PDB file of C-alpha atoms in Angstrom:
ATOM      1  CA  MET H 113     -80.188   6.379 -40.581  1.00 95.00           C
ATOM      2  CA  GLU H 114     -78.641   7.645 -43.826  1.00 98.00           C
ATOM      3  CA  LEU H 115     -81.239   8.990 -46.257  1.00 99.00           C
ATOM      4  CA  ALA H 116     -81.614  10.258 -49.811  1.00 99.00           C
ATOM      5  CA  TYR H 117     -84.150  12.732 -51.182  1.00 99.00           C
ATOM      6  CA  TYR H 118     -85.124  12.658 -54.860  1.00 98.00           C
ATOM      7  CA  GLY H 119     -88.334  13.251 -56.774  1.00 96.00           C
ATOM      8  CA  GLY H 120     -89.911  14.807 -53.717  1.00 96.00           C
ATOM      9  CA  GLU H 121     -89.488  11.703 -51.547  1.00 97.00           C
ATOM     10  CA  PHE H 122     -87.138  10.477 -48.840  1.00 98.00           C
ATOM     11  CA  ARG H 123     -85.780   6.941 -49.059  1.00 98.00           C
ATOM     12  CA  ASP H 124     -83.172   4.789 -47.393  1.00 98.00           C
ATOM     13  CA  ILE H 125     -79.943   5.770 -49.109  1.00 97.00           C
ATOM     14  CA  ASN H 126     -79.387   2.216 -50.359  1.00 96.00           C
ATOM     15  CA  GLU H 127     -82.790   2.183 -52.081  1.00 96.00           C
ATOM     16  CA  ALA H 128     -82.565   5.533 -53.864  1.00 96.00           C
ATOM     17  CA  VAL H 129     -82.308   5.497 -57.676  1.00 96.00           C
ATOM     18  CA  ILE H 130     -81.899   8.148 -60.372  1.00 96.00           C
ATOM     19  CA  PRO H 131     -83.231   7.841 -63.978  1.00 97.00           C
ATOM     20  CA  ILE H 132     -80.686   6.913 -66.632  1.00 97.00           C
ATOM     21  CA  ASP H 133     -81.554  10.087 -68.590  1.00 98.00           C
ATOM     22  CA  GLU H 134     -80.746  12.353 -65.642  1.00 98.00           C
ATOM     23  CA  ARG H 135     -78.476  15.050 -67.094  1.00 98.00           C
ATOM     24  CA  GLY H 136     -76.362  15.021 -63.962  1.00 98.00           C
ATOM     25  CA  HIS H 137     -75.562  11.410 -64.833  1.00 96.00           C
ATOM     26  CA  GLN H 138     -75.267  11.920 -68.600  1.00 97.00           C
ATOM     27  CA  PHE H 139     -73.344  15.206 -68.714  1.00 98.00           C
ATOM     28  CA  GLY H 140     -72.485  16.290 -65.185  1.00 98.00           C
ATOM     29  CA  ASP H 141     -74.948  19.072 -66.029  1.00 99.00           C
ATOM     30  CA  GLY H 142     -75.540  20.539 -62.617  1.00 99.00           C
ATOM     31  CA  VAL H 143     -74.148  22.053 -59.443  1.00 99.00           C
ATOM     32  CA  TYR H 144     -73.830  20.939 -55.844  1.00 99.00           C
ATOM     33  CA  GLU H 145     -73.168  21.941 -52.252  1.00 99.00           C
ATOM     34  CA  PHE H 146     -71.795  20.091 -49.251  1.00 99.00           C
ATOM     35  CA  ILE H 147     -72.855  21.148 -45.754  1.00 99.00           C
ATOM     36  CA  ARG H 148     -71.597  19.873 -42.417  1.00 98.00           C
ATOM     37  CA  VAL H 149     -74.082  19.541 -39.563  1.00 98.00           C
ATOM     38  CA  TYR H 150     -72.731  20.049 -36.042  1.00 97.00           C
ATOM     39  CA  LYS H 151     -74.918  19.264 -33.034  1.00 96.00           C
ATOM     40  CA  GLY H 152     -78.096  19.457 -35.091  1.00 96.00           C
ATOM     41  CA  VAL H 153     -77.267  22.749 -36.823  1.00 97.00           C
ATOM     42  CA  PRO H 154     -76.166  22.993 -40.496  1.00 98.00           C
ATOM     43  CA  PHE H 155     -73.049  25.170 -40.292  1.00 98.00           C
ATOM     44  CA  SER H 156     -72.959  28.324 -42.458  1.00 98.00           C
ATOM     45  CA  ILE H 157     -76.110  27.205 -44.268  1.00 98.00           C
ATOM     46  CA  GLU H 158     -76.892  30.675 -45.619  1.00 98.00           C
ATOM     47  CA  ARG H 159     -73.449  30.972 -47.193  1.00 98.00           C
ATOM     48  CA  HIS H 160     -73.760  27.518 -48.728  1.00 99.00           C
ATOM     49  CA  LEU H 161     -77.168  28.338 -50.202  1.00 99.00           C
ATOM     50  CA  ASP H 162     -75.873  31.682 -51.490  1.00 99.00           C
ATOM     51  CA  ARG H 163     -73.146  29.823 -53.367  1.00 99.00           C
ATOM     52  CA  LEU H 164     -75.568  27.185 -54.646  1.00 99.00           C
ATOM     53  CA  GLU H 165     -77.740  29.942 -56.096  1.00 99.00           C
ATOM     54  CA  ARG H 166     -74.719  31.667 -57.677  1.00 98.00           C
ATOM     55  CA  SER H 167     -73.470  28.424 -59.212  1.00 99.00           C
ATOM     56  CA  ALA H 168     -76.907  27.541 -60.593  1.00 99.00           C
ATOM     57  CA  LYS H 169     -77.361  31.017 -62.058  1.00 99.00           C
ATOM     58  CA  ALA H 170     -73.932  30.849 -63.700  1.00 99.00           C
ATOM     59  CA  ILE H 171     -74.953  27.775 -65.732  1.00 99.00           C
ATOM     60  CA  PHE H 172     -78.537  28.962 -66.360  1.00 99.00           C
ATOM     61  CA  ILE H 173     -80.263  26.502 -64.048  1.00 99.00           C
ATOM     62  CA  GLU H 174     -83.318  27.576 -62.081  1.00 98.00           C
ATOM     63  CA  LEU H 175     -83.544  25.942 -58.678  1.00 98.00           C
ATOM     64  CA  PRO H 176     -86.583  23.629 -58.520  1.00 98.00           C
ATOM     65  CA  VAL H 177     -87.557  24.842 -55.036  1.00 99.00           C
ATOM     66  CA  SER H 178     -87.365  28.119 -53.176  1.00 98.00           C
ATOM     67  CA  ARG H 179     -84.600  28.815 -50.690  1.00 98.00           C
ATOM     68  CA  GLN H 180     -86.995  28.337 -47.771  1.00 98.00           C
ATOM     69  CA  GLU H 181     -88.342  25.097 -49.251  1.00 99.00           C
ATOM     70  CA  LEU H 182     -84.793  23.795 -49.597  1.00 99.00           C
ATOM     71  CA  LYS H 183     -84.041  24.716 -45.992  1.00 98.00           C
ATOM     72  CA  ASP H 184     -87.205  22.886 -44.955  1.00 98.00           C
ATOM     73  CA  ILE H 185     -86.077  19.772 -46.877  1.00 99.00           C
ATOM     74  CA  ILE H 186     -82.674  19.948 -45.172  1.00 99.00           C
ATOM     75  CA  HIS H 187     -84.290  20.115 -41.744  1.00 98.00           C
ATOM     76  CA  GLN H 188     -86.678  17.281 -42.641  1.00 99.00           C
ATOM     77  CA  ALA H 189     -83.665  15.184 -43.613  1.00 99.00           C
ATOM     78  CA  MET H 190     -82.051  15.920 -40.272  1.00 98.00           C
ATOM     79  CA  GLU H 191     -85.227  15.025 -38.372  1.00 98.00           C
ATOM     80  CA  LYS H 192     -85.940  11.834 -40.319  1.00 98.00           C
ATOM     81  CA  SER H 193     -82.343  10.607 -40.119  1.00 98.00           C
ATOM     82  CA  THR H 194     -82.025  11.573 -36.419  1.00 98.00           C
ATOM     83  CA  LEU H 195     -78.369  12.413 -37.144  1.00 98.00           C
ATOM     84  CA  LYS H 196     -77.046  15.254 -34.990  1.00 97.00           C
ATOM     85  CA  ASP H 197     -73.679  15.349 -36.768  1.00 98.00           C
ATOM     86  CA  ALA H 198     -73.872  14.724 -40.496  1.00 98.00           C
ATOM     87  CA  ASP H 199     -72.724  15.431 -44.040  1.00 99.00           C
ATOM     88  CA  ILE H 200     -75.431  16.851 -46.311  1.00 99.00           C
ATOM     89  CA  TYR H 201     -74.876  16.738 -50.065  1.00 99.00           C
ATOM     90  CA  ILE H 202     -77.186  18.800 -52.302  1.00 99.00           C
ATOM     91  CA  GLN H 203     -77.277  18.401 -56.082  1.00 99.00           C
ATOM     92  CA  VAL H 204     -79.311  20.361 -58.631  1.00 99.00           C
ATOM     93  CA  THR H 205     -79.352  19.275 -62.282  1.00 99.00           C
ATOM     94  CA  ARG H 206     -80.922  20.483 -65.506  1.00 99.00           C
ATOM     95  CA  GLY H 207     -83.392  17.623 -65.383  1.00 98.00           C
ATOM     96  CA  ILE H 208     -84.376  14.369 -67.048  1.00 99.00           C
ATOM     97  CA  ALA H 209     -84.429  14.207 -70.854  1.00 98.00           C
ATOM     98  CA  PRO H 210     -83.145  12.038 -73.739  1.00 98.00           C
ATOM     99  CA  ARG H 211     -79.450  12.684 -74.305  1.00 97.00           C
ATOM    100  CA  ASN H 212     -78.918  15.893 -76.269  1.00 98.00           C
ATOM    101  CA  HIS H 213     -76.296  18.573 -75.732  1.00 98.00           C
ATOM    102  CA  LEU H 214     -78.838  21.409 -76.019  1.00 98.00           C
ATOM    103  CA  PHE H 215     -80.693  22.445 -72.879  1.00 98.00           C
ATOM    104  CA  PRO H 216     -84.031  20.597 -72.613  1.00 98.00           C
ATOM    105  CA  ASP H 217     -87.303  22.247 -71.654  1.00 98.00           C
ATOM    106  CA  VAL H 218     -87.915  20.063 -68.601  1.00 99.00           C
ATOM    107  CA  PRO H 219     -88.104  20.654 -64.839  1.00 98.00           C
ATOM    108  CA  THR H 220     -84.803  20.889 -63.002  1.00 99.00           C
ATOM    109  CA  GLN H 221     -84.140  18.216 -60.380  1.00 99.00           C
ATOM    110  CA  LEU H 222     -83.055  18.281 -56.746  1.00 99.00           C
ATOM    111  CA  ALA H 223     -81.254  15.436 -54.993  1.00 99.00           C
ATOM    112  CA  LEU H 224     -80.012  15.397 -51.416  1.00 99.00           C
ATOM    113  CA  THR H 225     -78.300  12.901 -49.162  1.00 99.00           C
ATOM    114  CA  ILE H 226     -77.607  12.927 -45.440  1.00 99.00           C
ATOM    115  CA  ARG H 227     -74.909  10.618 -44.084  1.00 99.00           C
ATOM    116  CA  HIS H 228     -72.740  10.104 -41.062  1.00 98.00           C
ATOM    117  CA  PRO H 229     -69.895  12.656 -41.210  1.00 98.00           C
ATOM    118  CA  ARG H 230     -66.627  11.694 -42.817  1.00 95.00           C
ATOM    119  CA  GLN H 231     -63.882  11.514 -40.226  1.00 94.00           C
ATOM    120  CA  THR H 232     -60.312  12.744 -40.657  1.00 96.00           C
ATOM    121  CA  PRO H 233     -57.827  10.896 -38.414  1.00 96.00           C
ATOM    122  CA  GLU H 234     -56.722  12.985 -35.452  1.00 96.00           C
ATOM    123  CA  GLU H 235     -53.122  12.156 -36.368  1.00 97.00           C
ATOM    124  CA  ALA H 236     -53.519  14.202 -39.555  1.00 98.00           C
ATOM    125  CA  TYR H 237     -54.420  17.286 -37.509  1.00 97.00           C
ATOM    126  CA  GLU H 238     -51.510  16.703 -35.151  1.00 97.00           C
ATOM    127  CA  LYS H 239     -48.777  15.826 -37.659  1.00 98.00           C
ATOM    128  CA  GLY H 240     -50.069  17.407 -40.855  1.00 98.00           C
ATOM    129  CA  ILE H 241     -50.429  15.886 -44.319  1.00 99.00           C
ATOM    130  CA  SER H 242     -48.170  15.394 -47.320  1.00 99.00           C
ATOM    131  CA  THR H 243     -49.128  17.192 -50.532  1.00 99.00           C
ATOM    132  CA  LEU H 244     -48.070  17.107 -54.174  1.00 99.00           C
ATOM    133  CA  LEU H 245     -47.811  20.072 -56.544  1.00 99.00           C
ATOM    134  CA  LEU H 246     -49.536  19.431 -59.871  1.00 99.00           C
ATOM    135  CA  GLU H 247     -50.486  21.457 -62.929  1.00 99.00           C
ATOM    136  CA  ASP H 248     -54.018  22.848 -62.693  1.00 99.00           C
ATOM    137  CA  GLU H 249     -55.765  21.403 -65.763  1.00 98.00           C
ATOM    138  CA  ARG H 250     -59.304  22.461 -64.869  1.00 98.00           C
ATOM    139  CA  TRP H 251     -61.567  24.804 -66.827  1.00 97.00           C
ATOM    140  CA  ALA H 252     -61.681  28.593 -66.540  1.00 97.00           C
ATOM    141  CA  ASN H 253     -64.746  28.859 -64.284  1.00 98.00           C
ATOM    142  CA  CYS H 254     -63.674  27.137 -61.083  1.00 98.00           C
ATOM    143  CA  TYR H 255     -65.791  29.549 -59.021  1.00 98.00           C
ATOM    144  CA  ILE H 256     -68.803  27.435 -60.068  1.00 99.00           C
ATOM    145  CA  LYS H 257     -69.340  24.391 -57.845  1.00 99.00           C
ATOM    146  CA  SER H 258     -69.984  22.179 -60.850  1.00 98.00           C
ATOM    147  CA  LEU H 259     -70.605  18.436 -60.947  1.00 98.00           C
ATOM    148  CA  ASN H 260     -67.751  18.192 -63.461  1.00 96.00           C
ATOM    149  CA  LEU H 261     -64.910  17.131 -61.168  1.00 98.00           C
ATOM    150  CA  LEU H 262     -62.854  14.775 -63.337  1.00 98.00           C
ATOM    151  CA  PRO H 263     -59.679  16.953 -63.326  1.00 98.00           C
ATOM    152  CA  ASN H 264     -59.963  17.219 -59.535  1.00 99.00           C
ATOM    153  CA  LEU H 265     -60.325  13.452 -59.215  1.00 99.00           C
ATOM    154  CA  LEU H 266     -57.318  12.813 -61.453  1.00 99.00           C
ATOM    155  CA  ALA H 267     -55.209  15.244 -59.423  1.00 99.00           C
ATOM    156  CA  LYS H 268     -56.320  13.734 -56.113  1.00 99.00           C
ATOM    157  CA  GLN H 269     -55.569  10.223 -57.383  1.00 99.00           C
ATOM    158  CA  ALA H 270     -52.158  11.279 -58.709  1.00 99.00           C
ATOM    159  CA  ALA H 271     -51.334  12.675 -55.270  1.00 99.00           C
ATOM    160  CA  ALA H 272     -52.552   9.496 -53.578  1.00 99.00           C
ATOM    161  CA  SER H 273     -50.347   7.390 -55.853  1.00 99.00           C
ATOM    162  CA  LYS H 274     -47.358   9.281 -54.395  1.00 98.00           C
ATOM    163  CA  GLY H 275     -48.523   8.768 -50.821  1.00 98.00           C
ATOM    164  CA  CYS H 276     -49.980  12.270 -50.503  1.00 99.00           C
ATOM    165  CA  LYS H 277     -53.370  13.285 -49.124  1.00 98.00           C
ATOM    166  CA  GLU H 278     -53.937  16.320 -51.324  1.00 99.00           C
ATOM    167  CA  ALA H 279     -52.844  17.805 -54.637  1.00 99.00           C
ATOM    168  CA  ILE H 280     -51.996  21.513 -54.619  1.00 99.00           C
ATOM    169  CA  LEU H 281     -52.699  22.922 -58.065  1.00 99.00           C
ATOM    170  CA  VAL H 282     -50.527  25.376 -59.988  1.00 99.00           C
ATOM    171  CA  LYS H 283     -51.653  27.482 -62.958  1.00 98.00           C
ATOM    172  CA  ASP H 284     -49.421  29.884 -64.890  1.00 98.00           C
ATOM    173  CA  GLY H 285     -46.785  29.605 -62.180  1.00 98.00           C
ATOM    174  CA  TYR H 286     -49.051  30.376 -59.229  1.00 99.00           C
ATOM    175  CA  ILE H 287     -50.908  28.322 -56.635  1.00 99.00           C
ATOM    176  CA  THR H 288     -54.659  28.184 -57.244  1.00 99.00           C
ATOM    177  CA  GLU H 289     -56.058  25.751 -54.663  1.00 99.00           C
ATOM    178  CA  GLY H 290     -56.136  22.103 -53.658  1.00 99.00           C
ATOM    179  CA  SER H 291     -58.015  19.453 -55.606  1.00 99.00           C
ATOM    180  CA  SER H 292     -60.735  19.671 -52.930  1.00 99.00           C
ATOM    181  CA  SER H 293     -59.561  22.490 -50.670  1.00 99.00           C
ATOM    182  CA  ASN H 294     -58.318  26.057 -50.405  1.00 99.00           C
ATOM    183  CA  VAL H 295     -54.675  26.727 -49.532  1.00 99.00           C
ATOM    184  CA  PHE H 296     -53.229  29.092 -46.917  1.00 99.00           C
ATOM    185  CA  ALA H 297     -49.665  29.986 -45.939  1.00 99.00           C
ATOM    186  CA  ILE H 298     -48.201  31.880 -42.994  1.00 99.00           C
ATOM    187  CA  LYS H 299     -44.991  33.849 -43.427  1.00 98.00           C
ATOM    188  CA  ASP H 300     -43.660  36.185 -40.733  1.00 97.00           C
ATOM    189  CA  ASN H 301     -47.041  36.001 -38.949  1.00 97.00           C
ATOM    190  CA  VAL H 302     -48.915  37.171 -42.057  1.00 98.00           C
ATOM    191  CA  LEU H 303     -51.673  34.956 -43.475  1.00 99.00           C
ATOM    192  CA  PHE H 304     -51.581  34.482 -47.253  1.00 99.00           C
ATOM    193  CA  THR H 305     -54.156  32.891 -49.537  1.00 99.00           C
ATOM    194  CA  THR H 306     -54.988  32.963 -53.237  1.00 99.00           C
ATOM    195  CA  PRO H 307     -57.477  35.717 -54.194  1.00 98.00           C
ATOM    196  CA  ALA H 308     -61.083  34.643 -54.766  1.00 98.00           C
ATOM    197  CA  THR H 309     -61.201  34.936 -58.554  1.00 98.00           C
ATOM    198  CA  ARG H 310     -62.814  32.717 -61.196  1.00 97.00           C
ATOM    199  CA  LYS H 311     -59.741  30.471 -60.933  1.00 97.00           C
ATOM    200  CA  ILE H 312     -60.751  29.038 -57.542  1.00 98.00           C
ATOM    201  CA  LEU H 313     -63.814  27.890 -55.661  1.00 98.00           C
ATOM    202  CA  SER H 314     -64.082  30.372 -52.828  1.00 96.00           C
ATOM    203  CA  GLY H 315     -64.688  28.002 -49.935  1.00 98.00           C
ATOM    204  CA  ILE H 316     -67.120  28.544 -47.084  1.00 99.00           C
ATOM    205  CA  THR H 317     -64.485  27.323 -44.624  1.00 99.00           C
ATOM    206  CA  ARG H 318     -62.015  29.694 -46.287  1.00 99.00           C
ATOM    207  CA  ALA H 319     -64.348  32.613 -45.555  1.00 98.00           C
ATOM    208  CA  ASN H 320     -64.815  31.537 -41.936  1.00 98.00           C
ATOM    209  CA  VAL H 321     -61.067  31.146 -41.395  1.00 99.00           C
ATOM    210  CA  LEU H 322     -60.401  34.607 -42.837  1.00 99.00           C
ATOM    211  CA  GLU H 323     -62.920  36.015 -40.368  1.00 98.00           C
ATOM    212  CA  CYS H 324     -61.237  34.104 -37.543  1.00 98.00           C
ATOM    213  CA  ALA H 325     -57.933  35.680 -38.572  1.00 98.00           C
ATOM    214  CA  GLN H 326     -59.477  39.155 -38.585  1.00 98.00           C
ATOM    215  CA  GLU H 327     -60.893  38.583 -35.100  1.00 97.00           C
ATOM    216  CA  GLN H 328     -57.399  37.671 -33.885  1.00 96.00           C
ATOM    217  CA  ALA H 329     -55.825  40.714 -35.560  1.00 98.00           C
ATOM    218  CA  ILE H 330     -53.760  38.532 -37.895  1.00 98.00           C
ATOM    219  CA  GLN H 331     -52.623  40.423 -40.975  1.00 98.00           C
ATOM    220  CA  ILE H 332     -54.148  38.970 -44.165  1.00 99.00           C
ATOM    221  CA  ARG H 333     -52.919  39.182 -47.740  1.00 99.00           C
ATOM    222  CA  GLU H 334     -54.968  37.714 -50.557  1.00 98.00           C
ATOM    223  CA  GLN H 335     -52.343  37.464 -53.263  1.00 98.00           C
ATOM    224  CA  ASN H 336     -50.903  35.010 -55.742  1.00 98.00           C
ATOM    225  CA  MET H 337     -48.323  32.619 -54.306  1.00 99.00           C
ATOM    226  CA  THR H 338     -45.612  30.759 -56.193  1.00 99.00           C
ATOM    227  CA  PRO H 339     -44.713  27.144 -55.394  1.00 99.00           C
ATOM    228  CA  SER H 340     -41.361  28.322 -54.014  1.00 99.00           C
ATOM    229  CA  PHE H 341     -43.114  30.817 -51.723  1.00 99.00           C
ATOM    230  CA  LEU H 342     -45.351  28.056 -50.400  1.00 99.00           C
ATOM    231  CA  LYS H 343     -42.425  25.715 -49.781  1.00 99.00           C
ATOM    232  CA  ASP H 344     -40.576  28.470 -47.933  1.00 98.00           C
ATOM    233  CA  ALA H 345     -43.546  29.388 -45.717  1.00 99.00           C
ATOM    234  CA  ASP H 346     -43.465  29.090 -41.938  1.00 99.00           C
ATOM    235  CA  GLU H 347     -46.799  27.250 -41.946  1.00 99.00           C
ATOM    236  CA  VAL H 348     -49.186  25.897 -44.592  1.00 99.00           C
ATOM    237  CA  PHE H 349     -52.687  24.531 -44.178  1.00 99.00           C
ATOM    238  CA  ILE H 350     -55.708  23.634 -46.279  1.00 99.00           C
ATOM    239  CA  THR H 351     -59.394  24.216 -45.607  1.00 99.00           C
ATOM    240  CA  SER H 352     -62.636  22.559 -46.680  1.00 99.00           C
ATOM    241  CA  THR H 353     -66.052  21.763 -45.264  1.00 98.00           C
ATOM    242  CA  SER H 354     -65.141  18.117 -44.758  1.00 97.00           C
ATOM    243  CA  VAL H 355     -61.757  18.572 -43.020  1.00 98.00           C
ATOM    244  CA  GLY H 356     -62.105  22.037 -41.514  1.00 98.00           C
ATOM    245  CA  LEU H 357     -58.545  23.323 -41.134  1.00 98.00           C
ATOM    246  CA  LEU H 358     -55.803  20.763 -41.790  1.00 99.00           C
ATOM    247  CA  PRO H 359     -52.053  21.492 -41.509  1.00 99.00           C
ATOM    248  CA  VAL H 360     -49.607  20.591 -44.276  1.00 99.00           C
ATOM    249  CA  SER H 361     -46.336  18.986 -43.209  1.00 99.00           C
ATOM    250  CA  LYS H 362     -44.814  18.333 -46.627  1.00 99.00           C
ATOM    251  CA  ILE H 363     -44.988  19.759 -50.160  1.00 99.00           C
ATOM    252  CA  ASP H 364     -43.394  17.473 -52.731  1.00 98.00           C
ATOM    253  CA  GLU H 365     -40.114  16.554 -51.004  1.00 97.00           C
ATOM    254  CA  VAL H 366     -39.921  19.683 -48.849  1.00 98.00           C
ATOM    255  CA  GLU H 367     -40.605  19.210 -45.135  1.00 98.00           C
ATOM    256  CA  LEU H 368     -42.346  22.155 -43.471  1.00 98.00           C
ATOM    257  CA  PRO H 369     -41.783  23.305 -39.869  1.00 96.00           C
ATOM    258  CA  ALA H 370     -43.632  21.272 -37.244  1.00 96.00           C
ATOM    259  CA  PHE H 371     -44.172  24.370 -35.080  1.00 96.00           C
ATOM    260  CA  ARG H 372     -47.487  25.867 -36.248  1.00 97.00           C
ATOM    261  CA  PRO H 373     -48.702  28.450 -33.719  1.00 98.00           C
ATOM    262  CA  VAL H 374     -50.897  30.444 -36.122  1.00 98.00           C
ATOM    263  CA  THR H 375     -52.452  27.316 -37.613  1.00 98.00           C
ATOM    264  CA  VAL H 376     -53.228  25.981 -34.139  1.00 98.00           C
ATOM    265  CA  ALA H 377     -54.798  29.293 -33.089  1.00 98.00           C
ATOM    266  CA  LEU H 378     -56.961  29.493 -36.211  1.00 98.00           C
ATOM    267  CA  LYS H 379     -58.015  25.864 -35.919  1.00 98.00           C
ATOM    268  CA  HIS H 380     -59.103  26.504 -32.342  1.00 97.00           C
ATOM    269  CA  ALA H 381     -61.042  29.606 -33.364  1.00 97.00           C
ATOM    270  CA  TYR H 382     -62.742  27.727 -36.195  1.00 98.00           C
ATOM    271  CA  SER H 383     -63.643  24.868 -33.846  1.00 96.00           C
ATOM    272  CA  LEU H 384     -65.309  27.369 -31.522  1.00 96.00           C
ATOM    273  CA  ARG H 385     -67.391  28.574 -34.456  1.00 96.00           C
ATOM    274  CA  THR H 386     -68.600  25.095 -35.327  1.00 96.00           C
ATOM    275  CA  ALA H 387     -69.311  24.400 -31.650  1.00 91.00           C
ATOM    276  CA  GLY H 388     -71.515  27.485 -31.464  1.00 74.00           C
ATOM    277  CA  THR H 389     -73.047  27.210 -34.895  1.00 54.00           C
ATOM    278  CA  LYS H 390     -76.181  29.281 -34.301  1.00 49.00           C
ATOM    279  CA  ALA H 391     -74.053  32.432 -34.265  1.00 49.00           C
ATOM    280  CA  TYR H 392     -72.557  31.742 -37.705  1.00 51.00           C
ATOM    281  CA  GLN H 393     -75.417  31.087 -40.100  1.00 52.00           C
TER     282      GLN H 393
END
């Protein structure tokens, strides 16, 4: 069963409602996290909650429950839904108040949903995906996992209109990240990715993949990459909680090599992590 939690209560997801004056609805005034559950264990939950706390602090929102209380709610959702593999979405907003740009003096609000996991076709992992380079038009604080995702949506839709699965964003001549992913390249057996600055959302999957690379003694360079560098790479892949590690076969009109030994090795290592989730909390 897919469930929603709001106002301290669990409901069937199709029966859940949010007040019209919810600032998440009115302004996108809040932050969120997305956690994947594998075999009854929320993967990297501590890292996700660390980032939720950082994001909330960055926009001056106090979480309405303690960390342990939130973990308890997550586990209640898993028990009540009976889902062993699931997507958990957590949203914290500044609260419910008549529309006004100034921060209201009201309690902050927590919403949570648990659903069946989104599935990426196996063909995408085998053949890779097409991507489109686009100008990064987002704000300056992309390290915050904010509800304000309109530029990301526009980029993703623009890519889809060209038959691509992801938009790879470019700012000031350098790759930042995907519209909903982090970007990696392999050149001469070295793993490259954009540094974790305010210009990107430092992904939880990104962190896990970097650790997988370290465990396999793969050289890592966190440095800015140009579009031409990416197109000339031996391998390119994206990462996110929803897709894990997904190879890229095409950037704009440039076809990338189909032989991806490093990508395959890292994907296997990451899969082992999610299969043994208790060791990676």
